[in-house]
Amino acid sequence: MSKFRALACALAALPLSALILGSTVTSAAAKDPEVIIKVTNVRALDRADEMSDGDFFARVTINGEKIESPVVKQEGNIKPDWILAKKVKAGVVKVDFQIIDKDLADDDPVDVNRVDNKRNLEFTVNTRNCRIDGFSSRFKCGQKITRAGKEKKAAEVTFIVMVKK
């Protein structure tokens, strides 16, 4: 019996479910996770603009790709439920999170970081175990994270990080 014929007989002897199961596992392993940032609340701690409330939007950079939310105009306390998401390769993902005040000339970053001279939040998300690092406290996916700045044009922001596998 030739080697080819022996291999064909061996494959024919396998149950169909074993062959299908193998292909299902392969395709499931190939699916890339999605990192999702849901912004639930932005509250101005002082005036974002000299004469009016801020026109806020979120800008999130996930692994180098910028994603922006819509702008909410003239509100000092908003509950936007913005969803900013990106598919990534499994592993540790870098995130840069900003709240911006939209202006006619230059947009102004709003301070949401209590560290001096740093207005944005930088953290990492491990898509395998859902651990979020880069804060003084440890967080897991699904937990509310609230941070507030302390410099001029400051705000408090609450958001949730999720990973969809």
XYZ file of C-alpha atoms in Angstrom:
165
model
C 0.000 0.000 0.000
C 1.394 3.423 -0.930
C 2.000 6.116 1.696
C -0.676 8.299 0.095
C -3.269 5.535 0.240
C -2.364 4.778 3.898
C -2.833 8.472 4.792
C -6.169 8.601 2.952
C -7.378 5.507 4.835
C -6.283 6.991 8.167
C -8.136 10.261 7.486
C -11.236 8.383 6.355
C -11.235 6.477 9.633
C -11.416 9.716 11.676
C -14.875 10.799 12.742
C -16.156 13.839 10.849
C -16.626 15.720 14.146
C -12.877 15.534 14.861
C -12.070 17.124 11.518
C -14.674 19.878 11.995
C -13.590 20.540 15.593
C -10.003 21.054 14.465
C -11.014 23.671 11.911
C -13.276 25.456 14.415
C -10.471 25.773 16.963
C -8.139 27.150 14.303
C -10.570 29.845 13.162
C -11.439 30.858 16.746
C -7.768 31.282 17.621
C -7.254 33.545 14.599
C -9.893 36.113 15.665
C -8.379 39.418 16.839
C -9.727 40.986 20.055
C -11.251 44.466 20.129
C -10.301 47.042 22.779
C -13.321 49.180 23.683
C -13.293 52.411 25.708
C -16.752 53.558 26.866
C -16.798 57.126 28.232
C -19.738 57.442 30.624
C -19.232 60.876 32.219
C -17.245 64.088 31.704
C -17.631 66.856 34.288
C -15.848 70.206 33.983
C -14.100 71.185 37.220
C -13.632 74.758 35.986
C -14.467 76.729 32.846
C -13.044 75.081 29.732
C -13.598 78.308 27.794
C -13.365 81.883 29.084
C -16.951 82.777 28.157
C -18.825 79.475 27.974
C -18.953 75.814 28.847
C -16.740 73.401 26.962
C -17.430 71.616 23.705
C -16.050 68.232 24.744
C -14.985 65.208 22.756
C -12.760 62.214 23.480
C -9.680 61.237 21.510
C -8.278 57.768 22.113
C -5.137 56.436 20.472
C -4.990 52.630 20.538
C -1.713 51.134 19.283
C -1.003 54.342 17.353
C -4.427 54.765 15.674
C -6.495 57.821 16.707
C -10.244 57.507 17.211
C -12.462 60.498 18.070
C -15.959 60.756 19.492
C -18.585 63.273 18.385
C -18.487 66.728 20.017
C -21.015 67.646 22.727
C -21.448 71.430 22.636
C -21.811 73.853 25.530
C -22.166 71.368 28.349
C -20.185 71.296 31.576
C -21.417 67.902 32.755
C -22.180 65.247 30.158
C -23.066 61.559 30.149
C -22.165 60.767 26.534
C -21.763 56.952 26.490
C -19.168 57.358 23.737
C -17.797 54.060 22.413
C -14.274 54.172 20.952
C -12.986 50.798 19.747
C -10.220 49.178 17.713
C -9.381 45.604 16.730
C -5.842 44.690 17.793
C -3.486 41.732 17.941
C -3.760 39.806 21.217
C -1.338 40.945 23.913
C -0.464 44.219 25.636
C -1.971 47.272 23.911
C -0.948 50.927 24.482
C -3.765 53.438 25.009
C -3.539 57.251 25.124
C -6.800 58.815 26.358
C -7.666 62.522 26.091
C -10.645 64.773 26.632
C -10.505 67.764 24.287
C -12.336 71.105 24.260
C -13.235 71.847 20.620
C -12.496 75.467 19.699
C -12.664 77.501 16.504
C -8.894 77.958 16.403
C -6.918 75.299 18.263
C -8.512 72.484 20.222
C -7.485 72.502 23.889
C -6.576 69.328 25.791
C -8.500 69.176 29.076
C -6.580 68.091 32.176
C -7.857 64.675 33.346
C -4.568 63.539 34.920
C -3.619 64.475 38.487
C 0.085 64.260 37.595
C 1.570 67.754 37.112
C 2.084 68.900 33.501
C 0.387 65.803 32.092
C -3.174 66.260 30.806
C -3.840 62.895 29.119
C -3.997 59.346 30.512
C -1.591 56.695 29.230
C -2.155 53.056 30.125
C -1.926 49.530 28.757
C -4.565 46.841 28.324
C -3.609 43.172 28.295
C -6.182 41.568 25.997
C -5.394 38.066 27.294
C -6.097 38.590 31.022
C -7.920 41.950 30.843
C -5.485 43.676 33.198
C -5.191 47.470 32.904
C -1.880 48.995 34.033
C -0.621 52.574 34.249
C -2.641 53.882 37.196
C -1.847 54.001 40.912
C -4.585 51.384 41.419
C -4.928 48.143 39.484
C -7.979 47.730 37.272
C -9.589 44.908 35.301
C -11.865 45.151 32.284
C -15.408 46.212 33.100
C -14.494 48.345 36.133
C -15.341 52.055 36.165
C -12.213 54.206 36.152
C -12.566 57.827 37.318
C -9.739 60.326 36.975
C -9.595 64.097 37.454
C -7.073 66.778 36.614
C -6.003 69.605 38.895
C -4.575 72.222 36.541
C -6.384 74.949 34.548
C -9.115 73.566 32.231
C -9.583 70.447 34.366
C -12.311 67.832 34.236
C -13.279 64.574 35.862
C -13.815 61.675 33.462
C -15.320 58.235 34.073
C -14.786 55.437 31.581
C -14.818 51.648 31.266
C -12.312 49.519 29.346
C -13.561 46.288 27.782
C -12.051 43.612 25.547
C -14.295 41.787 23.109
C -12.751 38.477 22.072
